[in-house]
C-alpha cells in the first residue's frame, strides 16, 4: 500500500510538472535550446557569421579600454561580465567621471541577443549597432570613429587577428570593430534551471519555484516578460499607474512613450532596477510593477512566490578569463582625459 501511495504521488508530480511546462509555453515563455545548432539559429548573424576567431577578437575589443578617449573605459566597464553584465549603479558613470545625464541605468549584456531591439528606447536594431553608441557618446567612452580605427590599426597584433577572422583584404573600420564586439556579445547566453525545466527536466525547479512560475503566469507577468529572453520587446509603460520614481531623469521612452521590457534572466544579479535604477530591492520592483503595469496590489505571498521563480533564472555563465591585449605602439593614440 505504501508503495502504491508513493507511486501515485510521483505520478501526480510528473503530471503537474508537465502541465506547468505546457502552461509556461502557452504563456509565451521559451527555453534556451540545449542544442548548439538550434541556439546558433537564434543568436547568429547571417551577415557576419559567428566563428571562433571573431569571437576571440571581439572579446579582446570588449575588454580593451584604449577604445575610449581616456584609455580607461572599456565596454566591460559598464557591462561587467564578472558580475551581472551591468555596472551595479543607478546611472552609469563615463568619461571624466560623468554620470549619465539622463539618469539611465545600464542594462545587462548577458542574453541581450534575445532582445527584439536594443537600448531602453529601442533605437538600435541589434547588438552591432548598439556597440557604436556608447563609444561615441561623450558622457560614456567619449571616443570618435577615427580614434577607434587609429587605436586598432596601430597594433600589428590586432591587424593580424582581423585578417585571421575576416581575410587578408579586411578593412579595419569603425563598423567592422563594433560589429566584432556585437558578435562577441551574441555569445553571452546563460541557460538556467528554468530552461532545463522547459526542456523536459521536471525536477529542475524546486517546488517553491514551480509555485512561483504559476503565480508569475497567473497574475500576468508573462504578458510582457515573455519569449526566450523573458522580455526584450517594446511595450507601454505606466499602464495602470505611474512609476513612483518617474521624475528621476528625463527618460520617457521612445517617441510613442514605449520602453523596452528588460530581460528577467539573471535579474537577481542586476540591481538596481528600472530604467533609472531607483529601486534596489527585487521585492519592491515586483510590487511596483504590479501597481503600474498590472493594476493590482500583489500580496506579500505573491511577491515572495514570484521572487522564488526569478531565482531560477540565474544562468550558468561560462568561465571568464580576462584576455591578454596587444601591446600599444608608438603610433597608438595616447590617453586623453580632457
Short mmCIF file of C-alpha atoms in Angstrom, two decimals:
data_model
loop_
_atom_site.label_atom_id
_atom_site.label_comp_id
_atom_site.label_asym_id
_atom_site.label_seq_id
_atom_site.Cartn_x
_atom_site.Cartn_y
_atom_site.Cartn_z
CA UNK A 1 0.00 0.00 0.00
CA UNK A 2 2.81 2.39 0.92
CA UNK A 3 4.49 1.74 -2.44
CA UNK A 4 1.21 2.44 -4.23
CA UNK A 5 0.84 5.80 -2.43
CA UNK A 6 4.42 6.78 -3.25
CA UNK A 7 3.94 5.81 -6.89
CA UNK A 8 0.68 7.80 -7.03
CA UNK A 9 2.38 10.90 -5.61
CA UNK A 10 5.28 10.55 -8.06
CA UNK A 11 2.88 10.18 -10.99
CA UNK A 12 0.90 13.22 -9.81
CA UNK A 13 4.12 15.25 -9.54
CA UNK A 14 5.11 14.31 -13.08
CA UNK A 15 1.70 15.27 -14.44
CA UNK A 16 1.72 18.58 -12.57
CA UNK A 17 5.19 19.41 -13.90
CA UNK A 18 4.16 18.52 -17.44
CA UNK A 19 1.06 20.69 -17.10
CA UNK A 20 3.13 23.61 -15.79
CA UNK A 21 5.60 23.20 -18.65
CA UNK A 22 2.69 23.39 -21.07
CA UNK A 23 1.17 26.40 -19.29
CA UNK A 24 4.52 28.22 -19.43
CA UNK A 25 4.92 27.56 -23.14
CA UNK A 26 1.31 28.57 -23.80
CA UNK A 27 2.07 31.83 -21.95
CA UNK A 28 4.81 32.52 -24.48
CA UNK A 29 7.82 31.53 -22.38
CA UNK A 30 10.59 29.81 -24.31
CA UNK A 31 13.69 27.90 -23.30
CA UNK A 32 17.23 28.40 -24.48
CA UNK A 33 17.82 25.33 -26.67
CA UNK A 34 20.14 22.62 -25.41
CA UNK A 35 21.37 22.01 -28.94
CA UNK A 36 24.22 24.26 -30.06
CA UNK A 37 22.93 24.02 -33.60
CA UNK A 38 19.47 25.23 -32.59
CA UNK A 39 20.92 28.00 -30.42
CA UNK A 40 23.09 29.22 -33.29
CA UNK A 41 19.99 29.61 -35.46
CA UNK A 42 18.75 32.13 -32.90
CA UNK A 43 21.90 34.06 -31.98
CA UNK A 44 23.94 34.04 -35.20
CA UNK A 45 24.17 36.98 -37.59
CA UNK A 46 23.74 35.81 -41.19
CA UNK A 47 25.56 38.93 -42.42
CA UNK A 48 28.55 38.22 -40.17
CA UNK A 49 28.51 34.56 -39.10
CA UNK A 50 29.95 33.66 -35.72
CA UNK A 51 33.37 31.97 -35.79
CA UNK A 52 35.84 31.22 -33.01
CA UNK A 53 38.35 33.71 -34.43
CA UNK A 54 35.78 36.52 -34.50
CA UNK A 55 34.55 35.73 -31.00
CA UNK A 56 38.06 35.76 -29.52
CA UNK A 57 38.82 39.04 -31.27
CA UNK A 58 35.50 40.54 -30.18
CA UNK A 59 36.21 39.57 -26.60
CA UNK A 60 39.53 41.45 -26.64
CA UNK A 61 37.87 44.51 -28.11
CA UNK A 62 35.10 44.32 -25.49
CA UNK A 63 37.71 44.46 -22.72
CA UNK A 64 40.08 46.98 -24.33
CA UNK A 65 39.84 50.39 -22.59
CA UNK A 66 42.03 52.05 -25.23
CA UNK A 67 38.97 52.34 -27.46
CA UNK A 68 37.82 55.14 -25.15
CA UNK A 69 39.22 58.67 -25.22
CA UNK A 70 40.66 58.33 -21.71
CA UNK A 71 42.08 54.86 -22.27
CA UNK A 72 40.30 53.78 -19.10
CA UNK A 73 36.75 52.81 -20.06
CA UNK A 74 36.02 49.57 -21.90
CA UNK A 75 32.66 48.01 -22.79
CA UNK A 76 33.13 45.82 -19.73
CA UNK A 77 33.31 48.95 -17.55
CA UNK A 78 29.52 49.36 -17.73
CA UNK A 79 28.73 45.74 -18.62
CA UNK A 80 30.79 43.85 -16.08
CA UNK A 81 30.82 40.20 -17.13
CA UNK A 82 32.25 39.16 -13.78
CA UNK A 83 29.02 40.31 -12.17
CA UNK A 84 25.60 40.54 -13.80
CA UNK A 85 26.64 42.05 -17.11
CA UNK A 86 25.84 45.56 -15.86
CA UNK A 87 27.59 48.11 -13.62
CA UNK A 88 25.53 47.91 -10.43
CA UNK A 89 24.86 51.63 -10.08
CA UNK A 90 21.75 53.74 -10.71
CA UNK A 91 23.17 55.78 -13.59
CA UNK A 92 26.26 54.71 -15.48
CA UNK A 93 29.50 56.62 -14.99
CA UNK A 94 31.58 57.58 -18.00
CA UNK A 95 34.28 59.95 -19.26
CA UNK A 96 35.67 62.33 -16.61
CA UNK A 97 33.53 60.53 -14.03
CA UNK A 98 30.37 61.88 -15.67
CA UNK A 99 27.08 60.33 -14.61
CA UNK A 100 24.63 59.58 -17.39
CA UNK A 101 22.87 62.94 -17.94
CA UNK A 102 19.51 61.22 -18.42
CA UNK A 103 19.97 59.10 -15.26
CA UNK A 104 19.70 55.93 -17.31
CA UNK A 105 20.68 52.57 -15.89
CA UNK A 106 22.92 50.22 -17.91
CA UNK A 107 21.03 47.06 -18.93
CA UNK A 108 22.77 43.71 -18.71
CA UNK A 109 24.61 42.49 -21.80
CA UNK A 110 24.03 38.86 -20.84
CA UNK A 111 21.30 37.40 -23.07
CA UNK A 112 20.86 40.78 -24.80
CA UNK A 113 20.94 38.88 -28.09
CA UNK A 114 17.38 37.76 -27.33
CA UNK A 115 16.11 41.36 -27.24
CA UNK A 116 13.97 42.36 -30.20
CA UNK A 117 15.75 45.69 -30.18
CA UNK A 118 18.49 47.41 -28.16
CA UNK A 119 18.65 50.37 -25.71
CA UNK A 120 15.81 51.31 -23.38
CA UNK A 121 14.19 53.35 -26.16
CA UNK A 122 14.84 50.73 -28.85
CA UNK A 123 16.94 52.99 -31.05
CA UNK A 124 19.37 50.26 -32.19
CA UNK A 125 18.21 47.28 -34.20
CA UNK A 126 20.87 44.86 -32.95
CA UNK A 127 23.96 44.47 -30.77
CA UNK A 128 26.30 45.50 -33.57
CA UNK A 129 24.53 48.84 -33.98
CA UNK A 130 24.25 49.27 -30.22
CA UNK A 131 28.02 48.90 -29.79
CA UNK A 132 28.55 52.09 -31.82
CA UNK A 133 26.57 54.32 -29.45
CA UNK A 134 28.47 54.28 -26.12
CA UNK A 135 31.83 54.64 -27.85
CA UNK A 136 30.82 57.95 -29.41
CA UNK A 137 28.75 59.29 -26.50
CA UNK A 138 30.73 61.94 -24.61
CA UNK A 139 29.35 61.01 -21.15
CA UNK A 140 30.38 57.41 -21.83
CA UNK A 141 33.55 56.47 -23.76
CA UNK A 142 33.85 59.91 -25.43
CA UNK A 143 35.62 58.46 -28.44
CA UNK A 144 35.34 59.06 -32.18
CA UNK A 145 35.27 56.70 -35.13
CA UNK A 146 38.70 57.98 -36.17
CA UNK A 147 40.18 57.37 -32.71
CA UNK A 148 38.87 53.81 -32.55
CA UNK A 149 40.23 52.99 -36.02
CA UNK A 150 43.64 54.53 -35.21
CA UNK A 151 43.92 52.56 -31.96
CA UNK A 152 43.29 49.18 -33.58
CA UNK A 153 45.27 49.80 -36.76
CA UNK A 154 48.26 50.97 -34.70
CA UNK A 155 48.82 47.49 -33.29
CA UNK A 156 50.15 44.79 -35.64
CA UNK A 157 48.78 42.04 -33.41
CA UNK A 158 45.23 43.37 -33.82
CA UNK A 159 45.69 43.74 -37.58
CA UNK A 160 46.83 40.12 -37.77
CA UNK A 161 43.81 38.95 -35.79
CA UNK A 162 41.40 40.87 -38.03
CA UNK A 163 42.97 39.24 -41.08
CA UNK A 164 42.64 35.84 -39.44
CA UNK A 165 38.99 36.50 -38.67
CA UNK A 166 37.91 38.25 -41.87
CA UNK A 167 40.54 37.57 -44.52
CA UNK A 168 43.69 39.28 -45.80
CA UNK A 169 41.84 42.13 -47.51
CA UNK A 170 39.79 43.19 -44.49
CA UNK A 171 39.34 46.92 -43.96
CA UNK A 172 39.54 47.57 -40.22
CA UNK A 173 36.88 50.25 -39.98
CA UNK A 174 34.88 51.52 -37.03
CA UNK A 175 31.92 49.47 -38.21
CA UNK A 176 33.99 46.30 -38.52
CA UNK A 177 35.31 46.83 -34.99
CA UNK A 178 31.88 47.39 -33.44
CA UNK A 179 30.40 44.54 -35.49
CA UNK A 180 33.00 42.24 -33.96
CA UNK A 181 32.19 43.42 -30.45
CA UNK A 182 28.48 42.89 -31.12
CA UNK A 183 29.18 39.42 -32.44
CA UNK A 184 31.02 38.50 -29.24
CA UNK A 185 28.10 39.82 -27.20
CA UNK A 186 25.78 37.50 -29.14
CA UNK A 187 27.50 34.55 -27.47
CA UNK A 188 26.87 35.78 -23.90
CA UNK A 189 24.00 33.39 -23.28
CA UNK A 190 23.30 31.96 -19.82
CA UNK A 191 20.93 28.95 -19.67
CA UNK A 192 19.41 28.24 -16.26
CA UNK A 193 17.43 25.61 -14.39
CA UNK A 194 14.30 27.24 -15.83
CA UNK A 195 15.48 26.25 -19.30
CA UNK A 196 16.21 22.75 -18.05
CA UNK A 197 12.64 22.58 -16.77
CA UNK A 198 11.06 23.77 -20.02
CA UNK A 199 13.34 21.44 -21.94
CA UNK A 200 11.86 18.46 -20.09
CA UNK A 201 13.58 18.08 -16.72
CA UNK A 202 10.60 18.05 -14.36
CA UNK A 203 12.84 18.17 -11.28
CA UNK A 204 14.94 21.15 -12.39
CA UNK A 205 12.82 23.61 -10.40
CA UNK A 206 12.12 23.44 -6.69
CA UNK A 207 8.51 23.20 -5.53
CA UNK A 208 8.66 26.87 -4.49
CA UNK A 209 9.99 27.87 -7.90
CA UNK A 210 7.23 25.93 -9.62
CA UNK A 211 4.65 27.68 -7.48
CA UNK A 212 6.35 30.97 -8.30
CA UNK A 213 6.15 30.22 -12.01
CA UNK A 214 2.43 29.54 -11.66
CA UNK A 215 1.99 32.86 -9.85
CA UNK A 216 4.12 34.66 -12.46
CA UNK A 217 1.83 33.41 -15.22
CA UNK A 218 -1.43 33.82 -13.31
CA UNK A 219 -1.02 37.46 -12.29
CA UNK A 220 0.04 38.47 -15.82
CA UNK A 221 3.83 38.99 -15.62
CA UNK A 222 4.30 36.81 -18.70
CA UNK A 223 2.23 39.20 -20.81
CA UNK A 224 5.32 41.46 -21.10
CA UNK A 225 8.15 39.30 -19.78
CA UNK A 226 7.80 36.65 -22.41
CA UNK A 227 9.74 34.88 -25.13
CA UNK A 228 13.17 33.36 -24.78
CA UNK A 229 14.53 36.45 -23.00
CA UNK A 230 11.54 36.89 -20.69
CA UNK A 231 11.50 40.44 -22.00
CA UNK A 232 13.18 42.34 -24.80
CA UNK A 233 10.26 43.84 -26.76
CA UNK A 234 8.94 47.40 -26.69
CA UNK A 235 5.91 47.93 -24.50
CA UNK A 236 3.81 50.66 -22.94
CA UNK A 237 4.94 51.85 -19.51
CA UNK A 238 2.80 53.22 -16.66
CA UNK A 239 -0.21 51.33 -17.99
CA UNK A 240 -2.32 51.30 -14.82
CA UNK A 241 -0.37 53.70 -12.62
CA UNK A 242 2.66 55.97 -12.54
CA UNK A 243 6.09 54.70 -11.56
CA UNK A 244 6.92 56.36 -8.26
CA UNK A 245 10.34 57.50 -9.47
CA UNK A 246 9.14 58.57 -12.90
CA UNK A 247 10.55 62.09 -12.49
CA UNK A 248 14.12 60.96 -11.75
CA UNK A 249 15.94 61.63 -15.01
CA UNK A 250 14.35 62.78 -18.21
CA UNK A 251 13.94 59.42 -19.95
CA UNK A 252 10.39 59.00 -21.22
CA UNK A 253 10.81 56.13 -23.69
CA UNK A 254 10.64 56.36 -27.47
CA UNK A 255 8.53 58.88 -29.39
CA UNK A 256 5.42 56.88 -28.51
CA UNK A 257 6.35 56.52 -24.85
CA UNK A 258 7.24 52.86 -25.32
CA UNK A 259 10.03 51.30 -23.24
CA UNK A 260 11.98 48.13 -23.88
CA UNK A 261 10.99 45.43 -21.43
CA UNK A 262 14.12 44.29 -19.54
CA UNK A 263 15.08 40.64 -19.54
CA UNK A 264 14.43 38.83 -16.28
CA UNK A 265 17.32 36.46 -16.82
CA UNK A 266 19.92 36.93 -14.06
CA UNK A 267 17.60 39.53 -12.51
CA UNK A 268 18.87 38.62 -9.03
CA UNK A 269 22.30 39.92 -10.11
CA UNK A 270 21.31 43.12 -11.91
CA UNK A 271 20.08 45.51 -9.22
CA UNK A 272 19.24 48.36 -9.22
CA UNK A 273 16.07 48.04 -11.28
CA UNK A 274 14.01 50.05 -13.77
CA UNK A 275 15.32 52.38 -16.46
CA UNK A 276 16.63 54.86 -13.90
CA UNK A 277 17.86 52.34 -11.36
CA UNK A 278 15.91 53.81 -8.46
CA UNK A 279 14.71 50.53 -6.94
CA UNK A 280 17.28 48.23 -5.31
CA UNK A 281 15.04 45.56 -3.81
CA UNK A 282 13.70 42.85 -6.12
CA UNK A 283 10.60 42.50 -3.94
CA UNK A 284 9.93 46.23 -4.23
CA UNK A 285 10.47 46.07 -8.00
CA UNK A 286 7.89 43.28 -8.29
CA UNK A 287 5.42 45.16 -6.10
CA UNK A 288 5.81 48.37 -8.12
CA UNK A 289 5.41 46.52 -11.41
CA UNK A 290 2.15 45.02 -10.19
CA UNK A 291 0.78 48.50 -9.48
CA UNK A 292 1.87 50.32 -12.62
CA UNK A 293 1.59 47.58 -15.23
CA UNK A 294 -0.99 45.09 -13.94
CA UNK A 295 -3.21 47.36 -11.86
CA UNK A 296 -3.02 45.13 -8.83
CA UNK A 297 -1.63 45.25 -5.32
CA UNK A 298 0.27 41.99 -5.21
CA UNK A 299 0.18 40.31 -1.82
CA UNK A 300 3.34 39.58 0.15
CA UNK A 301 2.77 35.90 -0.59
CA UNK A 302 2.54 36.55 -4.33
CA UNK A 303 5.62 38.80 -4.32
CA UNK A 304 7.69 36.22 -2.43
CA UNK A 305 6.46 33.49 -4.74
CA UNK A 306 7.40 35.40 -7.91
CA UNK A 307 10.81 36.20 -6.43
CA UNK A 308 11.41 32.48 -5.83
CA UNK A 309 10.73 31.81 -9.51
CA UNK A 310 13.03 34.63 -10.60
CA UNK A 311 15.86 32.95 -8.71
CA UNK A 312 15.52 30.08 -11.19
CA UNK A 313 16.55 32.47 -13.97
CA UNK A 314 20.08 32.91 -12.61
CA UNK A 315 22.04 31.47 -15.51
CA UNK A 316 25.12 29.36 -15.90
CA UNK A 317 27.93 31.59 -17.14
CA UNK A 318 30.99 30.34 -18.99
CA UNK A 319 34.27 30.66 -17.05
CA UNK A 320 35.61 34.14 -17.68
CA UNK A 321 39.31 34.54 -18.43
CA UNK A 322 40.44 38.12 -18.95
CA UNK A 323 42.09 38.33 -22.39
CA UNK A 324 45.68 39.41 -22.87
CA UNK A 325 45.54 42.54 -25.05
CA UNK A 326 48.08 43.53 -27.73
CA UNK A 327 50.79 45.97 -26.66
CA UNK A 328 50.42 49.62 -27.64
CA UNK A 329 52.92 51.01 -30.13
CA UNK A 330 54.47 54.42 -30.78
CA UNK A 331 51.55 55.28 -33.06
CA UNK A 332 48.79 54.22 -30.66
CA UNK A 333 46.84 57.34 -29.59
CA UNK A 334 47.71 58.47 -26.07
CA UNK A 335 45.06 58.66 -23.33
CA UNK A 336 43.23 61.98 -23.27
CA UNK A 337 41.47 62.90 -20.03
CA UNK A 338 40.04 66.16 -21.35
#
